[in-house]
mmCIF file with all atom_site columns, C-alpha atoms and ligand atoms in Angstrom:
data_model
loop_
_atom_site.group_PDB
_atom_site.id
_atom_site.type_symbol
_atom_site.label_atom_id
_atom_site.label_alt_id
_atom_site.label_comp_id
_atom_site.label_asym_id
_atom_site.label_entity_id
_atom_site.label_seq_id
_atom_site.pdbx_PDB_ins_code
_atom_site.Cartn_x
_atom_site.Cartn_y
_atom_site.Cartn_z
_atom_site.occupancy
_atom_site.B_iso_or_equiv
_atom_site.pdbx_formal_charge
_atom_site.auth_seq_id
_atom_site.auth_comp_id
_atom_site.auth_asym_id
_atom_site.auth_atom_id
_atom_site.pdbx_PDB_model_num
ATOM   1   C  CA  . MET A 1 1   ? 90.094  164.582 125.478 1.00 49.00 ? 1181 MET A CA  1
ATOM   2   C  CA  . GLY A 1 2   ? 90.995  165.779 121.975 1.00 55.00 ? 1182 GLY A CA  1
ATOM   3   C  CA  . GLN A 1 3   ? 92.223  163.571 119.191 1.00 57.00 ? 1183 GLN A CA  1
ATOM   4   C  CA  . SER A 1 4   ? 95.834  164.766 119.467 1.00 63.00 ? 1184 SER A CA  1
ATOM   5   C  CA  . ALA A 1 5   ? 95.957  164.092 123.203 1.00 66.00 ? 1185 ALA A CA  1
ATOM   6   C  CA  . MET A 1 6   ? 94.604  160.584 122.625 1.00 71.00 ? 1186 MET A CA  1
ATOM   7   C  CA  . ILE A 1 7   ? 97.425  159.876 120.195 1.00 79.00 ? 1187 ILE A CA  1
ATOM   8   C  CA  . ASP A 1 8   ? 99.882  160.322 123.048 1.00 79.00 ? 1188 ASP A CA  1
ATOM   9   C  CA  . VAL A 1 9   ? 98.003  158.108 125.462 1.00 83.00 ? 1189 VAL A CA  1
ATOM   10  C  CA  . ARG A 1 10  ? 98.746  154.440 125.064 1.00 87.00 ? 1190 ARG A CA  1
ATOM   11  C  CA  . PRO A 1 11  ? 95.758  152.253 125.953 1.00 85.00 ? 1191 PRO A CA  1
ATOM   12  C  CA  . MET A 1 12  ? 96.892  150.232 128.972 1.00 84.00 ? 1192 MET A CA  1
ATOM   13  C  CA  . PRO A 1 13  ? 95.963  146.772 130.092 1.00 85.00 ? 1193 PRO A CA  1
ATOM   14  C  CA  . ALA A 1 14  ? 93.946  146.728 133.304 1.00 85.00 ? 1194 ALA A CA  1
ATOM   15  C  CA  . VAL A 1 15  ? 95.845  145.380 136.294 1.00 88.00 ? 1195 VAL A CA  1
ATOM   16  C  CA  . THR A 1 16  ? 93.379  143.286 138.246 1.00 91.00 ? 1196 THR A CA  1
ATOM   17  C  CA  . GLU A 1 17  ? 93.654  141.198 141.387 1.00 92.00 ? 1197 GLU A CA  1
ATOM   18  C  CA  . LEU A 1 18  ? 93.837  138.129 139.137 1.00 94.00 ? 1198 LEU A CA  1
ATOM   19  C  CA  . SER A 1 19  ? 96.623  139.482 136.917 1.00 95.00 ? 1199 SER A CA  1
ATOM   20  C  CA  . GLU A 1 20  ? 98.575  141.359 139.607 1.00 96.00 ? 1200 GLU A CA  1
ATOM   21  C  CA  . PRO A 1 21  ? 101.231 138.598 140.059 1.00 97.00 ? 1201 PRO A CA  1
ATOM   22  C  CA  . TYR A 1 22  ? 101.918 138.802 136.325 1.00 97.00 ? 1202 TYR A CA  1
ATOM   23  C  CA  . TRP A 1 23  ? 102.419 142.599 136.459 1.00 96.00 ? 1203 TRP A CA  1
ATOM   24  C  CA  . SER A 1 24  ? 104.501 142.576 139.624 1.00 97.00 ? 1204 SER A CA  1
ATOM   25  C  CA  . GLY A 1 25  ? 106.640 139.972 137.809 1.00 98.00 ? 1205 GLY A CA  1
ATOM   26  C  CA  . THR A 1 26  ? 107.171 142.138 134.753 1.00 97.00 ? 1206 THR A CA  1
ATOM   27  C  CA  . ARG A 1 27  ? 108.153 145.047 137.022 1.00 97.00 ? 1207 ARG A CA  1
ATOM   28  C  CA  . ARG A 1 28  ? 110.931 142.784 138.371 1.00 97.00 ? 1208 ARG A CA  1
ATOM   29  C  CA  . GLY A 1 29  ? 111.902 141.707 134.848 1.00 97.00 ? 1209 GLY A CA  1
ATOM   30  C  CA  . GLU A 1 30  ? 110.366 138.255 135.272 1.00 98.00 ? 1210 GLU A CA  1
ATOM   31  C  CA  . LEU A 1 31  ? 107.772 136.608 133.074 1.00 98.00 ? 1211 LEU A CA  1
ATOM   32  C  CA  . MET A 1 32  ? 105.374 134.809 135.419 1.00 98.00 ? 1212 MET A CA  1
ATOM   33  C  CA  . LEU A 1 33  ? 102.887 132.154 134.333 1.00 97.00 ? 1213 LEU A CA  1
ATOM   34  C  CA  . GLN A 1 34  ? 100.028 130.550 136.184 1.00 97.00 ? 1214 GLN A CA  1
ATOM   35  C  CA  . HIS A 1 35  ? 100.464 126.808 136.647 1.00 98.00 ? 1215 HIS A CA  1
ATOM   36  C  CA  . CYS A 1 36  ? 97.868  124.292 137.752 1.00 98.00 ? 1216 CYS A CA  1
ATOM   37  C  CA  . VAL A 1 37  ? 98.861  122.493 140.952 1.00 98.00 ? 1217 VAL A CA  1
ATOM   38  C  CA  . ASP A 1 38  ? 96.814  119.427 139.967 1.00 98.00 ? 1218 ASP A CA  1
ATOM   39  C  CA  . CYS A 1 39  ? 97.576  118.823 136.275 1.00 98.00 ? 1219 CYS A CA  1
ATOM   40  C  CA  . GLU A 1 40  ? 100.710 121.027 136.088 1.00 97.00 ? 1220 GLU A CA  1
ATOM   41  C  CA  . ASN A 1 41  ? 99.669  122.768 132.875 1.00 97.00 ? 1221 ASN A CA  1
ATOM   42  C  CA  . PRO A 1 42  ? 100.687 126.406 132.512 1.00 98.00 ? 1222 PRO A CA  1
ATOM   43  C  CA  . GLN A 1 43  ? 98.170  128.906 131.190 1.00 97.00 ? 1223 GLN A CA  1
ATOM   44  C  CA  . PHE A 1 44  ? 98.032  132.458 129.899 1.00 96.00 ? 1224 PHE A CA  1
ATOM   45  C  CA  . PRO A 1 45  ? 96.215  134.773 130.387 1.00 94.00 ? 1225 PRO A CA  1
ATOM   46  C  CA  . PRO A 1 46  ? 95.511  134.124 134.078 1.00 95.00 ? 1226 PRO A CA  1
ATOM   47  C  CA  . GLU A 1 47  ? 92.144  132.603 134.950 1.00 96.00 ? 1227 GLU A CA  1
ATOM   48  C  CA  . VAL A 1 48  ? 90.378  131.824 138.202 1.00 96.00 ? 1228 VAL A CA  1
ATOM   49  C  CA  . SER A 1 49  ? 90.610  128.110 137.443 1.00 97.00 ? 1229 SER A CA  1
ATOM   50  C  CA  . CYS A 1 50  ? 92.630  125.740 135.267 1.00 98.00 ? 1230 CYS A CA  1
ATOM   51  C  CA  . THR A 1 51  ? 91.431  125.737 131.658 1.00 96.00 ? 1231 THR A CA  1
ATOM   52  C  CA  . HIS A 1 52  ? 92.571  122.090 131.307 1.00 97.00 ? 1232 HIS A CA  1
ATOM   53  C  CA  . CYS A 1 53  ? 91.099  120.382 134.357 1.00 98.00 ? 1233 CYS A CA  1
ATOM   54  C  CA  . GLY A 1 54  ? 89.032  123.039 136.126 1.00 98.00 ? 1234 GLY A CA  1
ATOM   55  C  CA  . SER A 1 55  ? 91.085  122.962 139.313 1.00 98.00 ? 1235 SER A CA  1
ATOM   56  C  CA  . ALA A 1 56  ? 91.114  126.157 141.357 1.00 97.00 ? 1236 ALA A CA  1
ATOM   57  C  CA  . SER A 1 57  ? 94.570  125.311 142.736 1.00 98.00 ? 1237 SER A CA  1
ATOM   58  C  CA  . LEU A 1 58  ? 96.874  127.550 140.774 1.00 97.00 ? 1238 LEU A CA  1
ATOM   59  C  CA  . ASN A 1 59  ? 100.271 128.982 141.519 1.00 97.00 ? 1239 ASN A CA  1
ATOM   60  C  CA  . TRP A 1 60  ? 102.694 131.277 139.734 1.00 98.00 ? 1240 TRP A CA  1
ATOM   61  C  CA  . GLN A 1 61  ? 106.050 130.206 138.346 1.00 98.00 ? 1241 GLN A CA  1
ATOM   62  C  CA  . ARG A 1 62  ? 108.699 132.083 136.483 1.00 98.00 ? 1242 ARG A CA  1
ATOM   63  C  CA  . ALA A 1 63  ? 108.878 131.248 132.772 1.00 98.00 ? 1243 ALA A CA  1
ATOM   64  C  CA  . SER A 1 64  ? 112.235 130.850 131.041 1.00 98.00 ? 1244 SER A CA  1
ATOM   65  C  CA  . GLY A 1 65  ? 111.513 133.751 128.698 1.00 97.00 ? 1245 GLY A CA  1
ATOM   66  C  CA  . ARG A 1 66  ? 112.463 131.619 125.717 1.00 98.00 ? 1246 ARG A CA  1
ATOM   67  C  CA  . ALA A 1 67  ? 109.908 131.539 122.927 1.00 98.00 ? 1247 ALA A CA  1
ATOM   68  C  CA  . ARG A 1 68  ? 109.418 131.056 119.199 1.00 98.00 ? 1248 ARG A CA  1
ATOM   69  C  CA  . LEU A 1 69  ? 107.646 133.261 116.722 1.00 98.00 ? 1249 LEU A CA  1
ATOM   70  C  CA  . TYR A 1 70  ? 104.341 131.529 116.088 1.00 98.00 ? 1250 TYR A CA  1
ATOM   71  C  CA  . SER A 1 71  ? 102.644 134.078 113.853 1.00 97.00 ? 1251 SER A CA  1
ATOM   72  C  CA  . TRP A 1 72  ? 102.264 137.771 113.213 1.00 96.00 ? 1252 TRP A CA  1
ATOM   73  C  CA  . THR A 1 73  ? 100.037 140.329 111.602 1.00 95.00 ? 1253 THR A CA  1
ATOM   74  C  CA  . ILE A 1 74  ? 100.438 143.950 110.676 1.00 92.00 ? 1254 ILE A CA  1
ATOM   75  C  CA  . ALA A 1 75  ? 97.697  146.127 112.109 1.00 89.00 ? 1255 ALA A CA  1
ATOM   76  C  CA  . HIS A 1 76  ? 96.472  148.972 109.887 1.00 89.00 ? 1256 HIS A CA  1
ATOM   77  C  CA  . PRO A 1 77  ? 93.843  151.616 110.687 1.00 88.00 ? 1257 PRO A CA  1
ATOM   78  C  CA  . PRO A 1 78  ? 91.107  151.707 111.816 1.00 88.00 ? 1258 PRO A CA  1
ATOM   79  C  CA  . LEU A 1 79  ? 92.845  151.384 115.181 1.00 90.00 ? 1259 LEU A CA  1
ATOM   80  C  CA  . LEU A 1 80  ? 92.721  153.182 118.496 1.00 89.00 ? 1260 LEU A CA  1
ATOM   81  C  CA  . PRO A 1 81  ? 94.335  156.630 118.065 1.00 90.00 ? 1261 PRO A CA  1
ATOM   82  C  CA  . TYR A 1 82  ? 97.618  155.728 119.800 1.00 90.00 ? 1262 TYR A CA  1
ATOM   83  C  CA  . PHE A 1 83  ? 98.196  152.792 117.454 1.00 89.00 ? 1263 PHE A CA  1
ATOM   84  C  CA  . ALA A 1 84  ? 96.799  154.493 114.335 1.00 88.00 ? 1264 ALA A CA  1
ATOM   85  C  CA  . ALA A 1 85  ? 99.419  157.247 114.704 1.00 89.00 ? 1265 ALA A CA  1
ATOM   86  C  CA  . ARG A 1 86  ? 102.102 154.541 114.792 1.00 87.00 ? 1266 ARG A CA  1
ATOM   87  C  CA  . ALA A 1 87  ? 100.674 152.198 112.159 1.00 87.00 ? 1267 ALA A CA  1
ATOM   88  C  CA  . PRO A 1 88  ? 101.499 149.908 110.546 1.00 87.00 ? 1268 PRO A CA  1
ATOM   89  C  CA  . TRP A 1 89  ? 101.794 148.258 113.934 1.00 87.00 ? 1269 TRP A CA  1
ATOM   90  C  CA  . PRO A 1 90  ? 103.187 144.711 113.950 1.00 91.00 ? 1270 PRO A CA  1
ATOM   91  C  CA  . VAL A 1 91  ? 101.522 142.336 116.385 1.00 94.00 ? 1271 VAL A CA  1
ATOM   92  C  CA  . VAL A 1 92  ? 103.110 138.957 117.029 1.00 97.00 ? 1272 VAL A CA  1
ATOM   93  C  CA  . ALA A 1 93  ? 101.953 135.723 118.589 1.00 97.00 ? 1273 ALA A CA  1
ATOM   94  C  CA  . VAL A 1 94  ? 104.743 133.861 120.323 1.00 98.00 ? 1274 VAL A CA  1
ATOM   95  C  CA  . GLU A 1 95  ? 104.773 130.371 121.764 1.00 98.00 ? 1275 GLU A CA  1
ATOM   96  C  CA  . LEU A 1 96  ? 106.635 130.197 125.034 1.00 98.00 ? 1276 LEU A CA  1
ATOM   97  C  CA  . GLU A 1 97  ? 108.922 127.278 125.794 1.00 97.00 ? 1277 GLU A CA  1
ATOM   98  C  CA  . GLU A 1 98  ? 106.308 126.295 128.410 1.00 97.00 ? 1278 GLU A CA  1
ATOM   99  C  CA  . GLY A 1 99  ? 103.791 125.777 125.601 1.00 96.00 ? 1279 GLY A CA  1
ATOM   100 C  CA  . VAL A 1 100 ? 101.464 128.743 125.991 1.00 96.00 ? 1280 VAL A CA  1
ATOM   101 C  CA  . ARG A 1 101 ? 100.982 131.522 123.464 1.00 97.00 ? 1281 ARG A CA  1
ATOM   102 C  CA  . MET A 1 102 ? 101.068 135.250 124.067 1.00 96.00 ? 1282 MET A CA  1
ATOM   103 C  CA  . VAL A 1 103 ? 100.314 138.237 121.882 1.00 96.00 ? 1283 VAL A CA  1
ATOM   104 C  CA  . SER A 1 104 ? 103.115 140.761 122.059 1.00 96.00 ? 1284 SER A CA  1
ATOM   105 C  CA  . GLN A 1 105 ? 105.507 142.932 120.094 1.00 95.00 ? 1285 GLN A CA  1
ATOM   106 C  CA  . LEU A 1 106 ? 108.767 141.931 118.489 1.00 95.00 ? 1286 LEU A CA  1
ATOM   107 C  CA  . VAL A 1 107 ? 111.506 144.522 118.917 1.00 94.00 ? 1287 VAL A CA  1
ATOM   108 C  CA  . GLY A 1 108 ? 114.964 144.811 117.408 1.00 93.00 ? 1288 GLY A CA  1
ATOM   109 C  CA  . LEU A 1 109 ? 113.919 143.359 114.072 1.00 93.00 ? 1289 LEU A CA  1
ATOM   110 C  CA  . GLU A 1 110 ? 112.299 144.731 110.923 1.00 92.00 ? 1290 GLU A CA  1
ATOM   111 C  CA  . VAL A 1 111 ? 109.075 143.050 109.821 1.00 92.00 ? 1291 VAL A CA  1
ATOM   112 C  CA  . GLU A 1 112 ? 110.740 141.902 106.572 1.00 93.00 ? 1292 GLU A CA  1
ATOM   113 C  CA  . ASP A 1 113 ? 113.103 139.789 108.669 1.00 95.00 ? 1293 ASP A CA  1
ATOM   114 C  CA  . TYR A 1 114 ? 110.444 137.989 110.695 1.00 96.00 ? 1294 TYR A CA  1
ATOM   115 C  CA  . GLU A 1 115 ? 110.645 134.212 110.246 1.00 96.00 ? 1295 GLU A CA  1
ATOM   116 C  CA  . PHE A 1 116 ? 108.222 131.596 111.476 1.00 97.00 ? 1296 PHE A CA  1
ATOM   117 C  CA  . ASP A 1 117 ? 109.541 129.642 114.449 1.00 97.00 ? 1297 ASP A CA  1
ATOM   118 C  CA  . MET A 1 118 ? 112.546 131.922 114.978 1.00 97.00 ? 1298 MET A CA  1
ATOM   119 C  CA  . PRO A 1 119 ? 113.922 131.800 118.532 1.00 98.00 ? 1299 PRO A CA  1
ATOM   120 C  CA  . LEU A 1 120 ? 113.051 134.783 120.715 1.00 98.00 ? 1300 LEU A CA  1
ATOM   121 C  CA  . VAL A 1 121 ? 113.680 135.932 124.248 1.00 98.00 ? 1301 VAL A CA  1
ATOM   122 C  CA  . ALA A 1 122 ? 111.433 137.998 126.479 1.00 98.00 ? 1302 ALA A CA  1
ATOM   123 C  CA  . ASP A 1 123 ? 112.368 141.560 127.228 1.00 97.00 ? 1303 ASP A CA  1
ATOM   124 C  CA  . PHE A 1 124 ? 110.629 144.195 129.317 1.00 97.00 ? 1304 PHE A CA  1
ATOM   125 C  CA  . GLU A 1 125 ? 109.433 147.644 128.372 1.00 95.00 ? 1305 GLU A CA  1
ATOM   126 C  CA  . LYS A 1 126 ? 108.562 149.888 131.293 1.00 95.00 ? 1306 LYS A CA  1
ATOM   127 C  CA  . VAL A 1 127 ? 105.617 152.127 130.492 1.00 92.00 ? 1307 VAL A CA  1
ATOM   128 C  CA  . ASP A 1 128 ? 104.873 153.634 133.891 1.00 92.00 ? 1308 ASP A CA  1
ATOM   129 C  CA  . GLU A 1 129 ? 105.163 152.769 137.578 1.00 92.00 ? 1309 GLU A CA  1
ATOM   130 C  CA  . GLU A 1 130 ? 102.430 150.157 137.314 1.00 90.00 ? 1310 GLU A CA  1
ATOM   131 C  CA  . VAL A 1 131 ? 102.779 148.663 133.861 1.00 93.00 ? 1311 VAL A CA  1
ATOM   132 C  CA  . THR A 1 132 ? 105.839 147.024 132.339 1.00 96.00 ? 1312 THR A CA  1
ATOM   133 C  CA  . LEU A 1 133 ? 105.021 145.259 129.087 1.00 95.00 ? 1313 LEU A CA  1
ATOM   134 C  CA  . VAL A 1 134 ? 106.582 142.017 127.907 1.00 97.00 ? 1314 VAL A CA  1
ATOM   135 C  CA  . VAL A 1 135 ? 108.085 142.277 124.435 1.00 97.00 ? 1315 VAL A CA  1
ATOM   136 C  CA  . PHE A 1 136 ? 110.268 139.814 122.569 1.00 98.00 ? 1316 PHE A CA  1
ATOM   137 C  CA  . ARG A 1 137 ? 113.503 140.169 120.683 1.00 97.00 ? 1317 ARG A CA  1
ATOM   138 C  CA  . PRO A 1 138 ? 115.515 137.752 118.527 1.00 97.00 ? 1318 PRO A CA  1
ATOM   139 C  CA  . ALA A 1 139 ? 117.466 135.250 120.632 1.00 96.00 ? 1319 ALA A CA  1
ATOM   140 C  CA  . GLU A 1 140 ? 120.634 135.576 118.585 1.00 75.00 ? 1320 GLU A CA  1
ATOM   141 C  CA  . SER A 1 141 ? 121.942 138.995 117.699 1.00 54.00 ? 1321 SER A CA  1
ATOM   142 C  CA  . LYS A 1 142 ? 123.054 139.197 114.109 1.00 47.00 ? 1322 LYS A CA  1
HETATM 143 ZN ZN1 . LIG B 2 .   ? 94.704  121.660 135.784 1.00 95.07 ? 2634 LIG B ZN1 1
#
């Protein structure tokens, strides 16, 4: 594959048996989180057991989609070709209302207007039949 072709190909997360409930959720427009049946803590990304208590009893529950901007960084090259062609590429860390953090993108807002702790809501960006990515946008439209 040549360099120019690679620029058009977005590197995709791998959908595994473990993460499949998350991806089928995003295809429905729902943000799903693993919860521990024993200690009730949510966790992200999905694991085979609870990262708090080690229990293997986990289920999936829909998250509210409400979050706050925890932190962000602006990615500059060197990057994978897809991202390098679109750099600078803002990458955000959000803290969901449920208390877990995710790395994502913030859409509908210029980087200059990012503010720590600003309220966000989850949105969904369909990439292909298998992958719909979770992105976040400001909770209040200005
Ligand atoms: Zn647990």
